[in-house]
Amino acid sequence: MKQIKVFCFSPCGKTAVAADTIALRLSSRLGMDVVWSDYTTPSLRSQIVGIEKDDIVIWASPVYAGKTPNVMLPFVKEHLRGKGNPVVLLATFGNRSFDNTLAEMSSLVRNGGMNPVAAAAVVAEHAFVPELGFCRPSADDKRELEMFADAIDFGSGINIVPGVADAPYYQPLKEDGTPAKFLKALPVVDDSKCTACGKCVTVCPVGSVSLENVAVFSSPCIKCMACVKNCPEAAISINDADFKSHRRMLLSSMSDAKENVFIV
């Protein structure tokens, strides 16, 4: 029996909201079951299901520096492989730009033997500047996503996707317009607040913190902010000066609400 297979990376949960909206609408429209493959954390990645010949695939990812998170590319190249399966691409972006993400996603699924039939770039709350895209996807965004799902033609494909698949990653900037270099910055823990509950361990996509010492983060850190957002004691933060300057730059220059983009 054909199924809708959803492959979703969603450290802060907003990408999953948008993907679920599409999946549920397509399930109702096509009378097909939905099977989730959430590949956000190492434990979830161990439970991934395969893609069968007649499955419809939804691939959902947030935009990191103008493309898909590079640390997840080995997983994507290994598991998003099929035999001509139609794929719906979904990129969520934090009210700045989706840049080259859809082009990259389209190229990756084609290389995996599948056929992109529709693509969407949808505004979601920014991971480390939550004031941008606050509370999005909103009810209006969800209605647009449902209309998008209704318009998808699974008998054809999309040939033109904005962007360049192999373009370089977006260079974050500080308030003065110079490069913001915070790639190696790590979260810090306020020992006076931390209760060692281990929540940060369970939500980290790259295993940067362990139960043995929840007060110390190690590289790599992809700045997904899952640990910050999910800490019940608000004990985790990123205090790097360039990171903070980039946050202020985004807040001052990217506050006008962006529109969603749909390609069918």
CSV table of C-alpha atoms in Angstrom, one decimal:
chain,number,residue,atom,x,y,z
A,1,MET,CA,0.0,0.0,0.0
A,2,LYS,CA,1.3,3.4,-0.9
A,3,GLN,CA,2.2,5.7,2.0
A,4,ILE,CA,3.2,9.3,2.6
A,5,LYS,CA,6.7,9.2,4.1
A,6,VAL,CA,7.7,12.4,5.9
A,7,PHE,CA,11.4,13.0,6.5
A,8,CYS,CA,11.7,15.9,8.9
A,9,PHE,CA,14.5,17.7,10.7
A,10,SER,CA,13.0,20.0,13.3
A,11,PRO,CA,15.1,20.9,16.4
A,12,CYS,CA,12.7,23.7,17.5
A,13,GLY,CA,9.5,22.1,16.3
A,14,LYS,CA,8.3,24.7,13.8
A,15,THR,CA,9.4,22.8,10.7
A,16,ALA,CA,7.4,19.7,12.0
A,17,VAL,CA,4.3,21.9,12.3
A,18,ALA,CA,4.5,22.9,8.7
A,19,ALA,CA,5.3,19.4,7.4
A,20,ASP,CA,2.4,17.9,9.5
A,21,THR,CA,0.0,20.4,7.9
A,22,ILE,CA,1.0,19.3,4.4
A,23,ALA,CA,1.0,15.6,5.3
A,24,LEU,CA,-2.4,15.6,6.9
A,25,ARG,CA,-4.0,17.5,4.0
A,26,LEU,CA,-2.4,15.1,1.5
A,27,SER,CA,-3.5,12.1,3.6
A,28,SER,CA,-7.1,13.3,3.6
A,29,ARG,CA,-7.0,14.2,-0.1
A,30,LEU,CA,-5.3,10.9,-1.3
A,31,GLY,CA,-6.6,8.5,1.4
A,32,MET,CA,-3.1,7.4,2.3
A,33,ASP,CA,-1.5,6.8,5.7
A,34,VAL,CA,1.3,9.0,6.9
A,35,VAL,CA,4.6,7.6,8.3
A,36,TRP,CA,7.0,9.9,10.0
A,37,SER,CA,10.8,9.7,9.9
A,38,ASP,CA,11.9,12.4,12.2
A,39,TYR,CA,15.7,12.5,11.9
A,40,THR,CA,16.3,15.4,14.3
A,41,THR,CA,18.2,13.5,17.0
A,42,PRO,CA,20.6,10.5,17.0
A,43,SER,CA,18.0,8.2,18.8
A,44,LEU,CA,15.3,9.1,16.2
A,45,ARG,CA,17.7,8.6,13.3
A,46,SER,CA,18.1,5.0,14.4
A,47,GLN,CA,14.4,4.4,13.8
A,48,ILE,CA,14.2,5.6,10.2
A,49,VAL,CA,12.0,3.7,7.8
A,50,GLY,CA,12.8,3.1,4.1
A,51,ILE,CA,11.2,4.5,1.0
A,52,GLU,CA,9.2,2.0,-1.0
A,53,LYS,CA,8.5,2.1,-4.7
A,54,ASP,CA,5.1,3.8,-4.7
A,55,ASP,CA,5.5,6.0,-1.6
A,56,ILE,CA,5.0,9.8,-1.8
A,57,VAL,CA,7.8,11.6,0.1
A,58,ILE,CA,7.7,14.9,2.0
A,59,TRP,CA,11.2,16.2,2.9
A,60,ALA,CA,11.1,19.1,5.4
A,61,SER,CA,14.1,21.0,6.7
A,62,PRO,CA,14.9,24.4,8.2
A,63,VAL,CA,17.2,26.8,6.4
A,64,TYR,CA,20.7,27.1,8.1
A,65,ALA,CA,22.9,29.8,6.5
A,66,GLY,CA,20.9,29.7,3.3
A,67,LYS,CA,21.0,25.9,2.7
A,68,THR,CA,20.1,22.7,4.5
A,69,PRO,CA,22.1,21.9,7.7
A,70,ASN,CA,25.3,20.5,6.3
A,71,VAL,CA,25.8,18.2,9.3
A,72,MET,CA,22.7,16.3,8.2
A,73,LEU,CA,23.8,15.9,4.6
A,74,PRO,CA,25.4,12.4,5.0
A,75,PHE,CA,22.1,11.2,6.5
A,76,VAL,CA,20.0,12.7,3.7
A,77,LYS,CA,22.3,11.3,0.9
A,78,GLU,CA,22.0,7.8,2.5
A,79,HIS,CA,18.3,7.6,3.3
A,80,LEU,CA,16.5,9.9,0.8
A,81,ARG,CA,16.8,7.5,-2.0
A,82,GLY,CA,14.0,6.0,-4.1
A,83,LYS,CA,12.9,4.8,-7.5
A,84,GLY,CA,11.2,7.8,-9.2
A,85,ASN,CA,9.1,8.7,-6.1
A,86,PRO,CA,7.4,12.0,-6.1
A,87,VAL,CA,8.8,14.4,-3.5
A,88,VAL,CA,7.3,17.5,-1.9
A,89,LEU,CA,10.1,19.8,-0.7
A,90,LEU,CA,9.6,22.1,2.3
A,91,ALA,CA,12.1,24.6,3.7
A,92,THR,CA,11.3,26.8,6.7
A,93,PHE,CA,13.2,30.1,7.1
A,94,GLY,CA,13.3,32.6,9.9
A,95,ASN,CA,12.0,35.6,8.1
A,96,ARG,CA,15.4,36.4,6.4
A,97,SER,CA,15.6,34.3,3.2
A,98,PHE,CA,15.5,30.7,2.1
A,99,ASP,CA,18.4,31.6,-0.3
A,100,ASN,CA,19.5,28.4,-2.2
A,101,THR,CA,17.8,25.8,0.0
A,102,LEU,CA,15.1,24.6,-2.3
A,103,ALA,CA,17.6,24.4,-5.2
A,104,GLU,CA,19.9,22.3,-3.0
A,105,MET,CA,17.0,20.1,-1.8
A,106,SER,CA,15.8,19.5,-5.4
A,107,SER,CA,19.3,18.5,-6.5
A,108,LEU,CA,19.7,16.1,-3.6
A,109,VAL,CA,16.5,14.2,-4.2
A,110,ARG,CA,17.1,14.0,-7.9
A,111,ASN,CA,20.5,12.6,-7.2
A,112,GLY,CA,18.7,10.1,-4.9
A,113,GLY,CA,16.6,8.9,-7.8
A,114,MET,CA,13.4,10.8,-7.0
A,115,ASN,CA,11.3,13.5,-8.6
A,116,PRO,CA,10.5,16.8,-6.9
A,117,VAL,CA,6.8,17.6,-7.8
A,118,ALA,CA,6.3,20.7,-5.6
A,119,ALA,CA,8.3,23.0,-3.3
A,120,ALA,CA,7.5,25.4,-0.5
A,121,ALA,CA,9.5,27.9,1.5
A,122,VAL,CA,7.6,28.9,4.6
A,123,VAL,CA,8.3,31.4,7.3
A,124,ALA,CA,8.9,30.0,10.8
A,125,GLU,CA,10.0,31.5,14.0
A,126,HIS,CA,13.8,32.2,13.8
A,127,ALA,CA,15.8,29.8,15.9
A,128,PHE,CA,17.9,32.3,17.7
A,129,VAL,CA,15.9,35.5,17.0
A,130,PRO,CA,12.4,34.3,17.9
A,131,GLU,CA,11.1,37.9,17.4
A,132,LEU,CA,11.5,37.2,13.7
A,133,GLY,CA,8.7,35.1,12.4
A,134,PHE,CA,7.2,35.0,15.9
A,135,CYS,CA,4.5,32.4,16.2
A,136,ARG,CA,4.8,31.3,12.6
A,137,PRO,CA,3.7,29.1,11.0
A,138,SER,CA,0.5,30.9,11.9
A,139,ALA,CA,-3.1,29.9,11.2
A,140,ASP,CA,-2.9,31.8,7.9
A,141,ASP,CA,0.4,30.0,7.0
A,142,LYS,CA,-1.3,26.7,7.6
A,143,ARG,CA,-4.2,27.6,5.4
A,144,GLU,CA,-1.7,28.5,2.6
A,145,LEU,CA,0.0,25.2,3.2
A,146,GLU,CA,-3.3,23.3,2.8
A,147,MET,CA,-4.0,25.1,-0.4
A,148,PHE,CA,-0.5,24.2,-1.6
A,149,ALA,CA,-1.1,20.5,-0.8
A,150,ASP,CA,-4.4,20.6,-2.7
A,151,ALA,CA,-2.7,22.0,-5.8
A,152,ILE,CA,0.1,19.5,-6.1
A,153,ASP,CA,0.1,17.5,-9.3
A,154,PHE,CA,1.8,14.1,-8.6
A,155,GLY,CA,1.8,13.3,-12.3
A,156,SER,CA,4.4,15.9,-13.2
A,157,GLY,CA,7.5,17.6,-11.8
A,158,ILE,CA,8.9,21.0,-11.2
A,159,ASN,CA,11.8,22.0,-13.5
A,160,ILE,CA,12.6,25.5,-12.1
A,161,VAL,CA,13.5,26.0,-8.5
A,162,PRO,CA,15.0,29.4,-7.4
A,163,GLY,CA,18.6,29.4,-6.3
A,164,VAL,CA,21.8,27.6,-7.1
A,165,ALA,CA,22.2,24.1,-5.6
A,166,ASP,CA,26.0,24.3,-5.0
A,167,ALA,CA,26.1,27.9,-4.0
A,168,PRO,CA,28.2,28.7,-0.8
A,169,TYR,CA,26.5,29.1,2.5
A,170,TYR,CA,25.3,32.5,3.6
A,171,GLN,CA,27.8,34.6,5.6
A,172,PRO,CA,26.3,36.0,8.8
A,173,LEU,CA,27.1,39.6,9.4
A,174,LYS,CA,27.6,41.7,12.5
A,175,GLU,CA,26.0,45.1,13.0
A,176,ASP,CA,28.9,46.8,11.4
A,177,GLY,CA,28.6,44.7,8.2
A,178,THR,CA,31.7,42.6,8.8
A,179,PRO,CA,31.5,38.8,9.0
A,180,ALA,CA,30.1,37.3,12.2
A,181,LYS,CA,32.3,34.3,13.1
A,182,PHE,CA,30.6,32.2,15.7
A,183,LEU,CA,30.9,28.7,14.1
A,184,LYS,CA,32.9,27.4,17.1
A,185,ALA,CA,30.8,29.1,19.8
A,186,LEU,CA,29.2,26.8,22.3
A,187,PRO,CA,26.3,27.0,24.7
A,188,VAL,CA,27.1,27.8,28.3
A,189,VAL,CA,25.2,26.6,31.3
A,190,ASP,CA,24.3,28.6,34.4
A,191,ASP,CA,25.2,26.2,37.2
A,192,SER,CA,23.0,28.1,39.6
A,193,LYS,CA,19.9,27.2,37.5
A,194,CYS,CA,20.8,23.8,36.0
A,195,THR,CA,19.2,20.8,37.7
A,196,ALA,CA,20.9,18.2,35.5
A,197,CYS,CA,17.5,17.0,34.3
A,198,GLY,CA,19.1,15.9,31.0
A,199,LYS,CA,16.5,17.5,28.7
A,200,CYS,CA,19.3,19.2,26.7
A,201,VAL,CA,20.9,15.7,26.1
A,202,THR,CA,17.7,14.3,24.6
A,203,VAL,CA,17.0,17.2,22.2
A,204,CYS,CA,20.5,17.9,20.8
A,205,PRO,CA,20.7,16.8,17.2
A,206,VAL,CA,24.5,16.2,17.2
A,207,GLY,CA,25.2,14.8,20.6
A,208,SER,CA,27.1,17.8,21.9
A,209,VAL,CA,26.2,17.2,25.6
A,210,SER,CA,26.1,14.0,27.6
A,211,LEU,CA,24.3,12.8,30.8
A,212,GLU,CA,27.7,12.5,32.4
A,213,ASN,CA,28.2,16.2,32.4
A,214,VAL,CA,25.2,18.3,31.3
A,215,ALA,CA,27.0,21.5,32.2
A,216,VAL,CA,29.6,21.2,29.4
A,217,PHE,CA,28.9,21.3,25.7
A,218,SER,CA,31.4,20.1,23.1
A,219,SER,CA,31.8,20.6,19.3
A,220,PRO,CA,30.1,20.5,17.0
A,221,CYS,CA,27.2,22.9,17.8
A,222,ILE,CA,25.0,23.8,14.9
A,223,LYS,CA,23.2,26.7,16.7
A,224,CYS,CA,19.8,25.0,16.3
A,225,MET,CA,18.9,26.4,19.8
A,226,ALA,CA,17.0,23.2,20.8
A,227,CYS,CA,18.8,23.1,24.1
A,228,VAL,CA,18.1,26.7,24.8
A,229,LYS,CA,14.4,26.5,23.9
A,230,ASN,CA,13.8,23.2,25.8
A,231,CYS,CA,15.7,23.9,29.0
A,232,PRO,CA,13.0,24.0,31.7
A,233,GLU,CA,15.1,26.3,33.9
A,234,ALA,CA,16.3,28.7,31.2
A,235,ALA,CA,19.9,27.8,32.2
A,236,ILE,CA,21.4,27.6,28.7
A,237,SER,CA,22.6,30.5,26.5
A,238,ILE,CA,25.1,31.4,23.8
A,239,ASN,CA,27.1,34.4,24.9
A,240,ASP,CA,29.5,34.7,22.0
A,241,ALA,CA,30.0,38.4,21.0
A,242,ASP,CA,29.7,37.8,17.3
A,243,PHE,CA,26.6,35.7,17.7
A,244,LYS,CA,24.9,38.4,19.7
A,245,SER,CA,25.9,41.1,17.2
A,246,HIS,CA,24.5,39.0,14.4
A,247,ARG,CA,21.2,38.6,16.3
A,248,ARG,CA,21.0,42.4,16.7
A,249,MET,CA,21.7,42.9,13.0
A,250,LEU,CA,18.9,40.5,12.0
A,251,LEU,CA,16.5,42.0,14.5
A,252,SER,CA,17.1,45.5,13.2
A,253,SER,CA,17.0,44.8,9.5
A,254,MET,CA,14.8,41.7,9.0
A,255,SER,CA,11.7,42.6,10.9
A,256,ASP,CA,9.3,43.1,8.0
A,257,ALA,CA,7.2,40.0,7.6
A,258,LYS,CA,8.2,37.9,4.6
A,259,GLU,CA,5.8,36.0,2.4
A,260,ASN,CA,5.8,32.3,1.8
A,261,VAL,CA,6.8,30.9,-1.6
A,262,PHE,CA,5.0,28.0,-3.2
A,263,ILE,CA,6.0,26.1,-6.4
A,264,VAL,CA,3.7,23.6,-8.1
